[in-house]
């Protein structure tokens, strides 16, 4: 069975976006962009891959699932298929069908993730965000890859927006970068 990995950037105080969903306050740190391009190239949007010298090989994921709020900035920029190098699902009850055949809009993320995890593949499924979707999918998340930026937001979208649901994960790796950012990997216990 393949894994569902929540690969996400957060502030020191645990937020993945501003209260209005904006992520523009996160610094563009060369060392973290380098980490992503080298170790998780599939997390670089298709339209930016050449700029960041990404060779196109997916190392960890062949599928991405994201909430509407995570998908919205791409749509606002006129990009209907932000991760054309992956199979793409957007969870929304209000978006309707996608205008791009490469993006499937779904309404039942738990059922879809369970179906995806049961597929025969050596690559996993990337949960790109947001907090409500991560909260809904918490029972299925196998791994966390957390890019923590040296920023405090004060308020915003939490990493998990769900009811009180303690879930244990084991730290498997942590690396600090000169910018002050860290990348931590956790596996469900």
XYZ file of C-alpha atoms in Angstrom:
189
model
C 0.000 0.000 0.000
C 1.328 3.431 -0.864
C 1.609 6.309 1.570
C -0.181 9.621 1.949
C 2.349 12.328 2.813
C 1.430 15.788 4.029
C 4.278 17.883 2.590
C 3.710 21.416 3.804
C 5.330 24.695 4.804
C 4.503 26.178 8.204
C 5.395 29.125 10.402
C 7.074 28.712 13.775
C 3.627 28.972 15.353
C 2.085 26.300 13.104
C 0.214 28.190 10.387
C 0.226 27.261 6.691
C -1.397 30.477 5.428
C -2.629 33.886 6.511
C -6.234 34.246 7.729
C -7.265 35.078 4.143
C -5.376 32.062 2.733
C -2.430 34.058 1.378
C 1.011 32.419 1.553
C 2.971 35.359 0.149
C 4.446 36.220 3.550
C 6.531 33.018 3.536
C 10.094 33.919 2.542
C 11.486 32.440 -0.683
C 14.574 30.858 0.859
C 17.202 29.613 -1.591
C 18.173 26.681 0.628
C 14.572 25.424 0.937
C 13.905 25.883 -2.777
C 17.118 23.921 -3.401
C 15.953 21.178 -1.036
C 12.621 20.946 -2.821
C 14.157 20.939 -6.314
C 16.708 18.280 -5.342
C 14.806 16.022 -2.925
C 11.113 16.591 -3.765
C 11.096 17.886 -7.361
C 7.458 16.962 -7.907
C 6.407 19.626 -5.375
C 7.655 22.394 -7.682
C 4.758 23.588 -9.888
C 5.105 22.634 -13.540
C 5.424 26.224 -14.762
C 8.396 26.821 -12.392
C 10.320 23.580 -12.926
C 12.606 24.899 -15.674
C 13.379 28.052 -13.666
C 14.481 25.884 -10.705
C 16.364 23.374 -12.911
C 14.071 20.465 -12.050
C 14.702 17.554 -14.415
C 11.154 16.209 -14.394
C 11.698 12.965 -12.489
C 9.197 12.378 -9.686
C 10.968 10.832 -6.698
C 8.218 10.418 -4.096
C 4.771 11.161 -5.534
C 2.770 10.558 -8.702
C -0.453 12.112 -7.368
C -1.378 15.331 -5.566
C -4.542 16.083 -3.618
C -5.282 19.627 -2.488
C -8.114 21.716 -1.166
C -9.793 24.446 -3.133
C -8.036 27.218 -1.180
C -4.662 25.693 -2.068
C -5.678 25.409 -5.740
C -7.229 28.905 -5.955
C -3.978 30.926 -6.385
C -3.086 28.900 -9.486
C -6.547 29.505 -10.945
C -6.274 33.227 -10.171
C -3.014 33.266 -12.163
C -4.695 31.498 -15.088
C -3.014 28.147 -14.362
C -5.609 25.377 -14.451
C -3.114 22.505 -14.093
C -0.397 23.597 -11.647
C 1.121 20.110 -11.309
C 0.768 18.714 -14.830
C 3.565 16.225 -14.040
C 1.271 14.593 -11.409
C -2.242 13.194 -11.330
C -4.219 16.040 -9.717
C -7.279 16.067 -7.455
C -8.914 19.145 -5.945
C -11.357 18.738 -3.073
C -14.291 21.130 -3.292
C -18.036 21.080 -2.785
C -18.525 24.362 -4.651
C -16.006 24.426 -7.527
C -17.919 22.146 -9.887
C -16.141 20.272 -12.669
C -12.666 21.426 -13.627
C -12.197 23.179 -16.951
C -8.936 21.246 -17.293
C -9.163 17.505 -17.985
C -5.894 16.982 -16.049
C -7.553 18.116 -12.807
C -10.376 16.140 -11.209
C -12.616 17.851 -8.654
C -13.787 15.494 -5.905
C -16.087 15.871 -2.907
C -15.154 12.827 -0.782
C -11.442 13.042 0.029
C -11.379 10.081 2.436
C -12.837 7.691 -0.119
C -10.521 8.976 -2.865
C -7.401 8.728 -0.683
C -8.286 5.202 0.387
C -8.728 4.275 -3.279
C -5.415 5.918 -4.226
C -3.533 4.254 -1.372
C -4.809 0.840 -2.494
C -3.347 1.269 -5.978
C -0.215 -0.608 -6.973
C 2.499 2.029 -7.263
C 5.984 2.641 -5.927
C 5.210 6.364 -5.593
C 2.960 7.924 -2.970
C 0.256 10.553 -2.749
C 1.100 14.131 -1.793
C -1.356 16.072 0.353
C -0.536 19.677 -0.556
C -3.018 21.416 1.778
C -5.001 22.999 3.302
C -5.658 22.755 6.981
C -9.286 21.596 6.824
C -8.445 18.942 4.249
C -5.475 17.783 6.343
C -7.786 17.553 9.353
C -10.280 15.466 7.396
C -7.526 13.178 6.089
C -5.618 12.834 9.370
C -6.716 9.184 9.816
C -5.038 8.353 6.477
C -1.838 10.435 6.726
C 1.199 8.160 6.939
C 3.981 10.724 6.849
C 4.586 14.420 7.483
C 7.304 16.437 5.750
C 7.266 19.847 7.403
C 9.219 22.818 6.079
C 9.237 25.207 9.028
C 10.101 28.784 8.136
C 11.615 31.279 10.615
C 8.427 33.371 10.717
C 5.689 33.866 13.319
C 2.256 34.639 11.844
C 0.153 35.106 14.986
C -3.036 33.950 13.260
C -3.934 32.107 10.117
C -4.813 28.709 8.712
C -3.553 26.004 11.078
C -1.646 23.023 9.754
C -4.556 20.832 10.887
C -8.004 22.346 11.260
C -9.910 19.555 12.998
C -11.392 18.504 16.304
C -9.124 17.523 19.182
C -7.641 14.285 17.844
C -4.205 13.392 19.289
C -2.322 11.324 16.710
C 1.218 10.124 17.371
C 4.012 10.499 14.830
C 7.681 9.566 15.205
C 10.443 11.970 14.122
C 12.577 10.197 11.508
C 14.764 13.090 10.300
C 15.354 16.795 10.904
C 17.710 19.128 9.090
C 18.409 22.780 9.749
C 19.372 25.227 6.997
C 21.488 28.416 7.095
C 18.343 30.521 6.493
C 16.933 29.351 9.841
C 14.380 27.043 8.237
C 14.144 23.368 9.147
C 12.752 20.313 7.385
C 11.397 17.573 9.618
C 10.071 14.180 8.618
C 7.647 12.229 10.784
C 6.122 8.768 10.343
C 2.827 7.676 11.884
C 3.473 5.447 14.913
